[in-house]
Coordinates of C-alpha atoms in Angstrom, one line a residue:
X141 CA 99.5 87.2 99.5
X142 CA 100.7 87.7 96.1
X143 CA 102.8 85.2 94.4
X144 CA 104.4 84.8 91.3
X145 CA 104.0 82.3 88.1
X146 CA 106.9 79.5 88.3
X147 CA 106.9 78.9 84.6
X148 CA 108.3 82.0 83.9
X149 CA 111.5 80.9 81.3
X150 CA 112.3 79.1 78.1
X151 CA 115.6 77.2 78.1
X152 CA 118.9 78.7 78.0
X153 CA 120.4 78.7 75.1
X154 CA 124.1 79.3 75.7
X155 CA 126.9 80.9 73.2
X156 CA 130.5 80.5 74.1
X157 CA 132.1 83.4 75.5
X158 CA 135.2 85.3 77.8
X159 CA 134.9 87.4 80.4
X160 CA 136.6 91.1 79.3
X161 CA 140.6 90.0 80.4
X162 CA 142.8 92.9 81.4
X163 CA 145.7 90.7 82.9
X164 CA 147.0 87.2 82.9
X165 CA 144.5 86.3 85.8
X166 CA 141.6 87.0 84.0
X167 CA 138.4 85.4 84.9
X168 CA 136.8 83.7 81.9
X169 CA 133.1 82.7 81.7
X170 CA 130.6 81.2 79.2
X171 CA 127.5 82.8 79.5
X172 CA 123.8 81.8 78.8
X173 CA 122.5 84.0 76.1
X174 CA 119.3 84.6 78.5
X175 CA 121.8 86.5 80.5
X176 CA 123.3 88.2 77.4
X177 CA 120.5 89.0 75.1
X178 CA 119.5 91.1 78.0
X179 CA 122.6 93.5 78.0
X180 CA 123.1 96.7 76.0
X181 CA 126.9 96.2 76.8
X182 CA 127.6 92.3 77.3
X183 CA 131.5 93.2 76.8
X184 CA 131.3 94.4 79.8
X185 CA 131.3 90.2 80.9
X186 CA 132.4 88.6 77.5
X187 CA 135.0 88.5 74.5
X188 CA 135.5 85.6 72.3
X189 CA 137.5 82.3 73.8
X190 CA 136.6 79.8 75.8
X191 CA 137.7 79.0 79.2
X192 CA 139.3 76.1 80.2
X193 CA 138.3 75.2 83.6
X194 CA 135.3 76.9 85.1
X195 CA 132.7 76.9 88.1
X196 CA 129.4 77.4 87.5
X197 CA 126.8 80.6 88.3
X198 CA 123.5 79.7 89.3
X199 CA 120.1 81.8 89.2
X200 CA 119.0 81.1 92.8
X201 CA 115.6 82.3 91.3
X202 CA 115.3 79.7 89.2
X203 CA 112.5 76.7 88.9
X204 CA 112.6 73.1 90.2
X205 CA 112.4 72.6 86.5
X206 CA 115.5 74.7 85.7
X207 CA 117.4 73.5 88.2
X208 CA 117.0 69.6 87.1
X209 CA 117.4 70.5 83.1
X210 CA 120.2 72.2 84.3
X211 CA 119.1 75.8 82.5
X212 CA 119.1 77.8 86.1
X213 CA 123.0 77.8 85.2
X214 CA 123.7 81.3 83.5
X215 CA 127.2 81.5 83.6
X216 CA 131.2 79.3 83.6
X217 CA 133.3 81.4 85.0
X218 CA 136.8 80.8 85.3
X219 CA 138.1 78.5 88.7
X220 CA 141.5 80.2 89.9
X221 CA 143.1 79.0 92.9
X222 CA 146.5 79.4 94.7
X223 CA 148.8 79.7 91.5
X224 CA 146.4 82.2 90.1
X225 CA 146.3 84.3 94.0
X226 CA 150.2 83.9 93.9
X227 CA 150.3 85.7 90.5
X228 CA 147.6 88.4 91.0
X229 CA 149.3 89.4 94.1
X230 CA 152.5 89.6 92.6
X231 CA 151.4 91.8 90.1
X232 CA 149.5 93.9 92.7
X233 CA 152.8 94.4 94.1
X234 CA 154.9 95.0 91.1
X235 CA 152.1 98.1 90.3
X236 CA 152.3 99.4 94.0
X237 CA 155.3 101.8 94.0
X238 CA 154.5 103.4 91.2
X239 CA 150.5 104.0 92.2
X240 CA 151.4 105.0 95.8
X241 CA 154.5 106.7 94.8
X242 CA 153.9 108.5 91.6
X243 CA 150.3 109.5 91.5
X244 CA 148.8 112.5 93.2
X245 CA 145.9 112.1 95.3
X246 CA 143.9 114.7 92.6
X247 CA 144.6 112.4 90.0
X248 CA 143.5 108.7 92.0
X249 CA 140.3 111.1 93.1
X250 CA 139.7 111.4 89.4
X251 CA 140.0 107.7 88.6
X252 CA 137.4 107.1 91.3
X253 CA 134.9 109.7 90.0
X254 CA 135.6 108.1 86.1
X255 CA 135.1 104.4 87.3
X256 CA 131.4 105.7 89.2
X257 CA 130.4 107.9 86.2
X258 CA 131.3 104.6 84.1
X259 CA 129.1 102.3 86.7
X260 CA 125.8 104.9 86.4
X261 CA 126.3 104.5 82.8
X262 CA 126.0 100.7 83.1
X263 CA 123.4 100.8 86.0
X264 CA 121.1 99.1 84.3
X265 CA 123.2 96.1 83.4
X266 CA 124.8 95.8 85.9
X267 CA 121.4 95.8 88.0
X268 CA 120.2 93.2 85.7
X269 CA 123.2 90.7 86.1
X270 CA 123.2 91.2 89.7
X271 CA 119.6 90.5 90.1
X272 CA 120.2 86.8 88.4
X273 CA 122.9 85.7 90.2
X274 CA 121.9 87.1 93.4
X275 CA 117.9 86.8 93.4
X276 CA 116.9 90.5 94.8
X277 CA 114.7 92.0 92.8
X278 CA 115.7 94.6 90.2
X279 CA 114.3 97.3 92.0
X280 CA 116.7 96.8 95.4
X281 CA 119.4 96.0 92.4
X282 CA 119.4 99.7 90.9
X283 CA 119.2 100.9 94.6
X284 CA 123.0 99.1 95.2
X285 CA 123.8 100.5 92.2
X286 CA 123.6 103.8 93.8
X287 CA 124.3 103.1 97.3
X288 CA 128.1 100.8 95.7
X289 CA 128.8 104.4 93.6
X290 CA 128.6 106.4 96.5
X291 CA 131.7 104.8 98.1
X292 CA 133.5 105.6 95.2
X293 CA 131.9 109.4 95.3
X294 CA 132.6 109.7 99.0
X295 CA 136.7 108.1 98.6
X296 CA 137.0 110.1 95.3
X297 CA 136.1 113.6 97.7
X298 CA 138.2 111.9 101.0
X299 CA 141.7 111.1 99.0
X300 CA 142.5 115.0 98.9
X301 CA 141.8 116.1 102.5
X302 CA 144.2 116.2 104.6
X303 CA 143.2 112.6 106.3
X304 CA 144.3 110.7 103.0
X305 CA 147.8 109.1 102.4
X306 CA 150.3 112.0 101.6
X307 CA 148.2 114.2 104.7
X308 CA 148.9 114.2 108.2
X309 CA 149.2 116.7 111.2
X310 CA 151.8 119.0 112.9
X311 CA 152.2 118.7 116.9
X312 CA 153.7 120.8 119.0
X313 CA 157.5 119.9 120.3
X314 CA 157.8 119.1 123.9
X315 CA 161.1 119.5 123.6
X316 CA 163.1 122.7 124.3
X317 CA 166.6 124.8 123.6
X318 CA 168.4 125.0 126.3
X319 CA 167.2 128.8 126.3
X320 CA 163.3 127.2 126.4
X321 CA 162.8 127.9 122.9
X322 CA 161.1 125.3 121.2
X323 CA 163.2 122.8 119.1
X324 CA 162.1 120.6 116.6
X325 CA 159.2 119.6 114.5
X326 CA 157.3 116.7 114.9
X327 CA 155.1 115.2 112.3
X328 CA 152.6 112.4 111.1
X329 CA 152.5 111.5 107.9
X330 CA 150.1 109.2 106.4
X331 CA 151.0 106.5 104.2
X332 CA 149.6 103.5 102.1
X333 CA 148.9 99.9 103.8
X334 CA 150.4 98.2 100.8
X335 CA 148.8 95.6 98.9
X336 CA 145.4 95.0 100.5
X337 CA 143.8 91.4 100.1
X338 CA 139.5 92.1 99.8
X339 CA 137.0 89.5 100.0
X340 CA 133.8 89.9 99.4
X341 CA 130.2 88.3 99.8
X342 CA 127.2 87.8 97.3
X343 CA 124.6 89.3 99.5
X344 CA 125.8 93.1 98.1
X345 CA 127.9 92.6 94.9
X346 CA 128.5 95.8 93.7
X347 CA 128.8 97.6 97.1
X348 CA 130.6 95.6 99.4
X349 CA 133.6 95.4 96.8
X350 CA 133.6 99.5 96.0
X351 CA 133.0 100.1 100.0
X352 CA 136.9 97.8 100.3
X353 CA 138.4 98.9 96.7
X354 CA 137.3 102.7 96.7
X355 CA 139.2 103.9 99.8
X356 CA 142.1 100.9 99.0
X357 CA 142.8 102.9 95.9
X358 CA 142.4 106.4 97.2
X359 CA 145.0 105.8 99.7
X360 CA 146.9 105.1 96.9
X361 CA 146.8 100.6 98.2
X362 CA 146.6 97.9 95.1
X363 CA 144.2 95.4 95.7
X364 CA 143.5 91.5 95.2
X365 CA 139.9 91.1 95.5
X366 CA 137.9 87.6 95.7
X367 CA 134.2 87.9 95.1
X368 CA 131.8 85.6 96.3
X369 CA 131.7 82.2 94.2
X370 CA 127.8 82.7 93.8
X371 CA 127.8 86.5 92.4
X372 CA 131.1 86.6 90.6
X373 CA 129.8 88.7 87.3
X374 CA 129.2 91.8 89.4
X375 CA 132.8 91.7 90.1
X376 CA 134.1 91.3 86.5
X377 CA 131.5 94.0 85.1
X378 CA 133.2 96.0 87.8
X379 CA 136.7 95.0 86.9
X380 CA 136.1 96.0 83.2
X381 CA 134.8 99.3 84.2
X382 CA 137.8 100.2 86.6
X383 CA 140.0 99.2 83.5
X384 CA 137.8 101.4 81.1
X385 CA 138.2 104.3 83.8
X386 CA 142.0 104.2 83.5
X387 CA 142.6 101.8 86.8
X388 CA 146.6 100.6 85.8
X389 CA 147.5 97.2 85.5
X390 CA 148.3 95.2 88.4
X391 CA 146.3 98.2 90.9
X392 CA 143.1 96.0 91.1
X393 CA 143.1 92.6 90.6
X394 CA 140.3 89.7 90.2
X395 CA 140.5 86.5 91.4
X396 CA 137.6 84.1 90.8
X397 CA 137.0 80.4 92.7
X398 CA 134.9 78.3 93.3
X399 CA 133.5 76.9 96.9
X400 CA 136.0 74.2 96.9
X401 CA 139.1 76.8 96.1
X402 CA 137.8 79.6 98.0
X403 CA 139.6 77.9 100.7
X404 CA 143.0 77.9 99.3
X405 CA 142.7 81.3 98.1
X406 CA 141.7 82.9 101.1
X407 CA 144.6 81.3 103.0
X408 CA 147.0 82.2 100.4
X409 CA 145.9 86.0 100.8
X410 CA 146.2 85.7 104.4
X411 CA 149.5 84.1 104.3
X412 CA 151.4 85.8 101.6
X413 CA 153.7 88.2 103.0
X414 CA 153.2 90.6 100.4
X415 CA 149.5 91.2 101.8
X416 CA 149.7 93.8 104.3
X417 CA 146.0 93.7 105.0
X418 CA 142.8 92.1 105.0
X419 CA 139.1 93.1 104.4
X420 CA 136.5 90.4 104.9
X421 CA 133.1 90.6 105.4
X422 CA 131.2 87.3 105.7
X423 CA 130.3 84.8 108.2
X424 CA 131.9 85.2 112.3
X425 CA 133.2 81.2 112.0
X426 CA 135.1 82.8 108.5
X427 CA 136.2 85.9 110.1
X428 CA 138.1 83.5 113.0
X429 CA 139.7 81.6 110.4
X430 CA 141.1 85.0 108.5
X431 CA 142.3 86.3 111.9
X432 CA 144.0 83.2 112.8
X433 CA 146.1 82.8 109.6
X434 CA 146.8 86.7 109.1
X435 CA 148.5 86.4 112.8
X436 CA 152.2 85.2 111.6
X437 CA 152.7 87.6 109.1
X438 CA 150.7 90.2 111.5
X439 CA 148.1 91.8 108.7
X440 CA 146.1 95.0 109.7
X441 CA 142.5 93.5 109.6
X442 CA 139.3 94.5 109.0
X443 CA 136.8 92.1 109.7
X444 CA 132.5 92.9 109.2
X445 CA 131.2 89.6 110.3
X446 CA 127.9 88.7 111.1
X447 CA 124.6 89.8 113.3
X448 CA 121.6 89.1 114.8
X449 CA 119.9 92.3 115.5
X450 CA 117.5 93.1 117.8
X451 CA 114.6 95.3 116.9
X452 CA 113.2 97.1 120.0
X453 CA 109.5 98.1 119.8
X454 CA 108.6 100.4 123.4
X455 CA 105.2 101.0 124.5
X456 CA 105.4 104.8 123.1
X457 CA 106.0 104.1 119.8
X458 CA 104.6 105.5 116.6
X459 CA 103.4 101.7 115.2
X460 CA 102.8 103.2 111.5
X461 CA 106.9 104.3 111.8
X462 CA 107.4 101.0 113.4
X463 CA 106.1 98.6 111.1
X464 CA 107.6 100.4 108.3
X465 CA 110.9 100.2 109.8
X466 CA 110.6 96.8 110.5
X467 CA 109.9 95.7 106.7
X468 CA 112.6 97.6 105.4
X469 CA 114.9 96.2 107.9
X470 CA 113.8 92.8 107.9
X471 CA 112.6 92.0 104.2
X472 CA 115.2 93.6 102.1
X473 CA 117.4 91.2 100.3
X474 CA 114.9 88.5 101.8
X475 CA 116.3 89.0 104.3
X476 CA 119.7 88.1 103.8
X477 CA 121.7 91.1 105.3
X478 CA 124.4 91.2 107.9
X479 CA 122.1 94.0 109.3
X480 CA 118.5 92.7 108.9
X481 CA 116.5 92.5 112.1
X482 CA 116.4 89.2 113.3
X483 CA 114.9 89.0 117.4
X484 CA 111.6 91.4 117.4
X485 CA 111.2 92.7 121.4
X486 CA 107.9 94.4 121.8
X487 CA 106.5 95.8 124.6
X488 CA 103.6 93.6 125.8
X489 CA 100.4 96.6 125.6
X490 CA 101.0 97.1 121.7
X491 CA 102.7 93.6 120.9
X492 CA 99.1 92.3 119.0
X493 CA 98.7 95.9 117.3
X494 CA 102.2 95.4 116.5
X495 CA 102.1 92.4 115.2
X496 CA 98.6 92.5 113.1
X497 CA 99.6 95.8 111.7
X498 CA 103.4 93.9 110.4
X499 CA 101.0 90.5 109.2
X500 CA 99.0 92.9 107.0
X501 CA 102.2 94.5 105.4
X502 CA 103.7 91.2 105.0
X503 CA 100.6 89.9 102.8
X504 CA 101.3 92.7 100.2
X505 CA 104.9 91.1 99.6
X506 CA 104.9 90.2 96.3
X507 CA 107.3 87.0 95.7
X508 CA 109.0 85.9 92.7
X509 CA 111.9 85.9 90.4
X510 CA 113.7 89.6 90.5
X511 CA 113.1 90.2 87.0
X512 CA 109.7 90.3 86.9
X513 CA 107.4 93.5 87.4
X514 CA 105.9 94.5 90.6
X515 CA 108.3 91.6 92.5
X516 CA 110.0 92.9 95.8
X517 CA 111.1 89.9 97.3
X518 CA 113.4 87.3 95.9
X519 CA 114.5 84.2 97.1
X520 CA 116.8 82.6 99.6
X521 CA 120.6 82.5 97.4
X522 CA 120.9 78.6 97.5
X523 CA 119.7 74.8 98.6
X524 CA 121.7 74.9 101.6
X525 CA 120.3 78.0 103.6
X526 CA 117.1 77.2 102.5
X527 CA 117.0 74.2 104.2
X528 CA 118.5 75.3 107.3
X529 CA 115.9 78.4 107.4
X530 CA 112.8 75.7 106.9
X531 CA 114.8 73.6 109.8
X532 CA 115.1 76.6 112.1
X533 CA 111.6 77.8 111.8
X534 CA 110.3 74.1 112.3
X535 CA 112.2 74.1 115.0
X536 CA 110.9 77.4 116.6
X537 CA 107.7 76.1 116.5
X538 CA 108.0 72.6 117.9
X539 CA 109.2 74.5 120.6
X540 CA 106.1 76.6 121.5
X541 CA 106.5 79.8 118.9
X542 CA 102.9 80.7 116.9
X543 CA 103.4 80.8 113.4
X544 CA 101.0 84.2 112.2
X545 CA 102.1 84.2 108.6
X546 CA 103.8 82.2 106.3
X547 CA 106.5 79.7 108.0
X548 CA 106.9 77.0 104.7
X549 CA 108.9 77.4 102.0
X550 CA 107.1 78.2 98.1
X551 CA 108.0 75.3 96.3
X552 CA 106.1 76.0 93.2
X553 CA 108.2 79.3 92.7
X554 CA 111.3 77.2 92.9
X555 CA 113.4 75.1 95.8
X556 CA 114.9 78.8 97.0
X557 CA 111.5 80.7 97.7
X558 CA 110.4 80.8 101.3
X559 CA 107.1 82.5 102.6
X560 CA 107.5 85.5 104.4
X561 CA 106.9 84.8 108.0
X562 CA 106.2 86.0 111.4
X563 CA 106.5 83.6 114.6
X564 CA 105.5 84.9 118.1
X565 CA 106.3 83.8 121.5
X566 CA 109.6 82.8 119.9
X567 CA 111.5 80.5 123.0
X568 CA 115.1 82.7 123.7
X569 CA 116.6 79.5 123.7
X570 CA 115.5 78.6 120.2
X571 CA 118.2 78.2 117.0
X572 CA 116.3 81.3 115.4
X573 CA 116.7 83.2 117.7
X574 CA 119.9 82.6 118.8
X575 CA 121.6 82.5 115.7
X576 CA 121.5 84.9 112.7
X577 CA 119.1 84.2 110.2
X578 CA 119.2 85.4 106.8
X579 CA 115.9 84.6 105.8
X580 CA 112.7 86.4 105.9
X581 CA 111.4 85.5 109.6
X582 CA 110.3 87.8 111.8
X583 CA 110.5 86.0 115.4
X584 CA 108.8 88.0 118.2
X585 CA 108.9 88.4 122.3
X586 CA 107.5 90.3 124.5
X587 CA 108.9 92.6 126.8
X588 CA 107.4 94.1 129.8
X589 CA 110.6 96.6 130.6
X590 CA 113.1 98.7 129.3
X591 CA 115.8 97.2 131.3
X592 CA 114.5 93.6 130.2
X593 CA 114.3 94.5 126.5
X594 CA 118.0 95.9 126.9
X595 CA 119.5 92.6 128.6
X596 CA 117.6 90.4 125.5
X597 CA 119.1 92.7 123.5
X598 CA 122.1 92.3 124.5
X599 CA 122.3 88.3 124.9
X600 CA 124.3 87.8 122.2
X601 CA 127.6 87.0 121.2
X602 CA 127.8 89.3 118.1
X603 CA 127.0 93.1 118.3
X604 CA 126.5 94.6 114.9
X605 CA 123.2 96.4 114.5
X606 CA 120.1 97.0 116.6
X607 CA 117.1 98.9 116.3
X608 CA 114.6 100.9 118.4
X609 CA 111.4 102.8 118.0
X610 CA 110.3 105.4 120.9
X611 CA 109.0 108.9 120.3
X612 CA 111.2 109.5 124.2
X613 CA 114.2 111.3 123.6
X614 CA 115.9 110.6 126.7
X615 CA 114.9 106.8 125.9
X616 CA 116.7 107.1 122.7
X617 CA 120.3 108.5 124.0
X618 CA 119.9 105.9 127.3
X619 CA 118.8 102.9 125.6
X620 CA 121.3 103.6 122.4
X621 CA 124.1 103.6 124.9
X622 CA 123.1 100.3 126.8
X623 CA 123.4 98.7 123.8
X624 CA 126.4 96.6 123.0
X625 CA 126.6 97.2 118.9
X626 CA 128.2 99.2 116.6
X627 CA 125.3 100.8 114.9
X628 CA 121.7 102.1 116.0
X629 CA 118.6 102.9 114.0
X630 CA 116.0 104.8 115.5
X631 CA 112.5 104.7 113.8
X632 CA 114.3 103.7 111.0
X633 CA 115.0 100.3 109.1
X634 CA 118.1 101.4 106.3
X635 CA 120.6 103.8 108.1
X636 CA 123.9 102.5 105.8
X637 CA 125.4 105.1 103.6
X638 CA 128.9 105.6 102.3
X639 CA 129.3 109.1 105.1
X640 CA 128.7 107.1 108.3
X641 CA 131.0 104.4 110.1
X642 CA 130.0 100.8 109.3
X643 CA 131.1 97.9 111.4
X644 CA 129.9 96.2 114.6
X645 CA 131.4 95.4 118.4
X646 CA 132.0 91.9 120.3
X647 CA 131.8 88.9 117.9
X648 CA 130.8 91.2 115.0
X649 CA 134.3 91.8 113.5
X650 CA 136.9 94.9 114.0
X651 CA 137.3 98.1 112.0
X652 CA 135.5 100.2 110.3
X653 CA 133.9 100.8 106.7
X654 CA 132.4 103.7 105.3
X655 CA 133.2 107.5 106.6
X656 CA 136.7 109.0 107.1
X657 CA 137.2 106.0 109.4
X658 CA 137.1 103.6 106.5
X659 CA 140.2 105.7 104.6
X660 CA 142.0 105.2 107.9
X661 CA 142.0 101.3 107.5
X662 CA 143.8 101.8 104.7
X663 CA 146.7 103.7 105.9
X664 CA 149.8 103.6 108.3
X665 CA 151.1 106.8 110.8
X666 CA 154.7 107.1 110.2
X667 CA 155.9 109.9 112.9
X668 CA 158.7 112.0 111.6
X669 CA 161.2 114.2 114.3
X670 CA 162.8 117.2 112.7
X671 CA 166.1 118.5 114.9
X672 CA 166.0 122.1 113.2

């Protein structure tokens, strides 16, 4: 396996700067000039004055070294809590009747298409700041950069059909002259939620925020949005592009906190009546919380929360597709998606091939800090998942799984790197695979039928993704139906685009992102009777 040098920076120097401000709840950061100095455009994080009180951003790809001289830090940015949430959504609300109201669909389709042109031009920059404060390698960070514009592409096209706010449908009367000539009209008419309430998490930056804010704003919705504390400069690149794209005052707003104000923030959003609606993707425990305090003012709710997908390998299956599959599903992000697969089920006569043909993929990972060449996995985002990924996989095999490959974390990379692993004869019972992972461990069992492999698939509380590889089409339209999730790949390890419906079944959240069905989130039904 290939690994990567650990004494790969000099120590930060750091300049003191502002995060671009556009309003009076600005976020405000000091930067390192490591992160800077590799900008063409650092406006699109910085002006001149300092901040006052701030939270730190950390390089999760950073060295043991860094991390105790204190240089892993790249950025302050501003810590905002409930005052600063009271304000934003204020505003939000002060800008709403006149976006909803006094804008034409053509014309919020052509600030979309402006604030995507404006993110390409960035791509690289942004691409570069998201790969250190997130850890992915720069490679998967110019892929979100395309995947995060396409929302805005696909909600700059949907705001003009006839499914956007403003559009509607005609029925039919049921009601009748009394000659029997029809009388009436009756229509729907689609309006704006109001002023939405996003938050976001770090594992996706750029394109969990434009999946929430690009049909928000086409359906004519302000929006307060709350990054993740870990990845906020993402967000505030973002938020200087949307005002350089002609995005009013008050229509998208910014709120940045830190871990220990995230909490006050999120329950102000939920319990501000202003705040007709929530977005939240993140963690099912989270998701609860949301739901619970949204209930008294009664918010519409969309909720992606998290996974634990199965990934079904049948007897019949093409292995070459398979395995590819599987490190595109599993390995991305380090695995750290709400989508990766997480419980391997492969049928017992090509388990080993299976297996042995994944191991020998795995070893041409290369590992390492996301800036560097030739690097396509990252590290785990922070201390505390790291730990609980080394726990779970020391746990897995205390209890009887075989470690194949890797199973110990890199420490001479830095305290967040973890070895690509694969574990077999992986106990059901077992914390990893019982619980989602985020992390890159492949934990296997075999199957001997299709109606076990269905029933372990489905022994789970949360039912966002699963996979399945079988060259049988009947198998794929039975098997796709048995399972309990909201998505299915098939012979295929990425299947999210902006065009397709996004969001997952039992413990997994409500709603949906993506596709006209995300729009729809976004918008009330008012039905209108005409006696004429």
């Amino acid at each position: 396996m290939m690994l990567s040098s650990s004494s790969r920076y000099s120590r930060f120097a750091t300049t003191t700067l502002m995060v671009a401000s556009f309003s009076n709840a600005a976020a405000f950061s000091t930067a390192s000039s490591r992160l800077t100095s590799i900008l063409n455009d650092p406006t699109l994080i910085t002006c001149d004055s300092p901040p006052s009180q701030t939270f730190d951003v950390v390089d999760p790809g950073a060295s043991a070294v860094q991390f105790e001289d204190g240089t892993a830090v790249i950025a302050h940015v501003r810590r905002m809590g409930r005052d600063d949430t009271k304000n934003a959504i204020n505003r939000a609300h002060m800008a709403l009747p006149d976006w909803r109201d006094k804008t034409t669909a053509a014309y919020r389709s052509g600030i979309l298409s402006e604030w995507s042109s404006l993110i390409k031009e960035s791509a690289e920059d942004i691409a570069k700041i998201m790969t250190l404060e997130s850890g992915k390698p720069l490679a998967e960070s110019r892929g979100e950069v395309n995947y995060g514009t396409s929302f805005l592409d696909y909600y700059a096209a949907e705001a003009i059909r006839p499914n956007s706010a403003g559009g509607g449908f005609i029925s039919p009367t049921p009601f009748a002259t009394p000659d029997g000539a029809p009388r009436g009209k009756m229509m729907a008419i689609h309006e704006a939620v109001g002023v939405c309430g996003l938050i976001t998490p770090w594992n996706f930056p750029i394109a969990m925020i434009t999946r929430k804010v690009g049909p928000a704003l086409a359906a004519g919705c302000t929006c307060v949005l709350k990054p993740s504390e870990l990845t906020p400069l993402t967000a505030i690149a973002l938020e200087t592009l949307a005002k350089r794209a002609g995005v009013p005052e008050g229509v998208f707003e910014l709120v940045t906190a830190d871990r220990e104000l995230t909490r006050e923030v999120g329950d102000e959003l939920c319990t501000n009546s202003i705040i007709k609606k929530i977005s939240f993707t993140g963690s099912t425990p989270v998701g609860k919380l949301l739901m619970k305090q949204s209930s008294d003012t009664m918010k519409r709710l969309s909720l992606e929360l998290g996974g634990n997908a199965s990934f079904i390998v049948f007897d019949d299956a093409d292995l070459d597709v398979a395995v590819n599959a599987a490190m595109s599903s599993k390995f991305r992000n380090a695995g750290q998606t709400c989508v990766c697969s997480d419980r391997f089920l492969v049928h017992k006569s090509v388990e080993e091939e299976f297996v042995a043909r994944l191991a020998e993929k795995v070893g041409e990972i290369k590992i390492g800090h996301g800036l560097e060449d030739g690097v396509n996995m990252g590290p785990v985002i922070s201390t505390v998942p790291m730990k609980n990924l080394s726990k779970k996989v020391d746990a897995a095999i205390s209890d009887g799984a075989t470690c194949v490959v890797g199973g110990s974390p890199l420490v001479d990379l830095g305290p967040n790197f973890f070895e690509p692993t694969i574990l077999t004869n992986v106990d059901t019972n077992s914390l990893i695979w019982c619980t989602e992972t985020f992390g890159p461990v492949v934990a296997v069992k075999a199957f001997d039928s299709e109606d076990e492999a269905v029933a372990m698939a489905n022994d789970s509380s949360v039912g966002l993704a699963s996979y399945i590889c079988t060259r049988d089409m009947s198998r794929i339209f039975r098997v796709s139906a048995a399972l309990e999730c909201g998505i299915v790949g098939v012979n295929e390890g990425i299947i999210s685009n902006a065009s397709a419906p996004f969001g997952g079944v039992k413990e997994s959240g409500l709603g949906k992102e993506g596709s006209a069905l995300g729009m729809k989130e976004y918008l009330n039904t008012k039905y209108v009777f005409l006696n004429c």
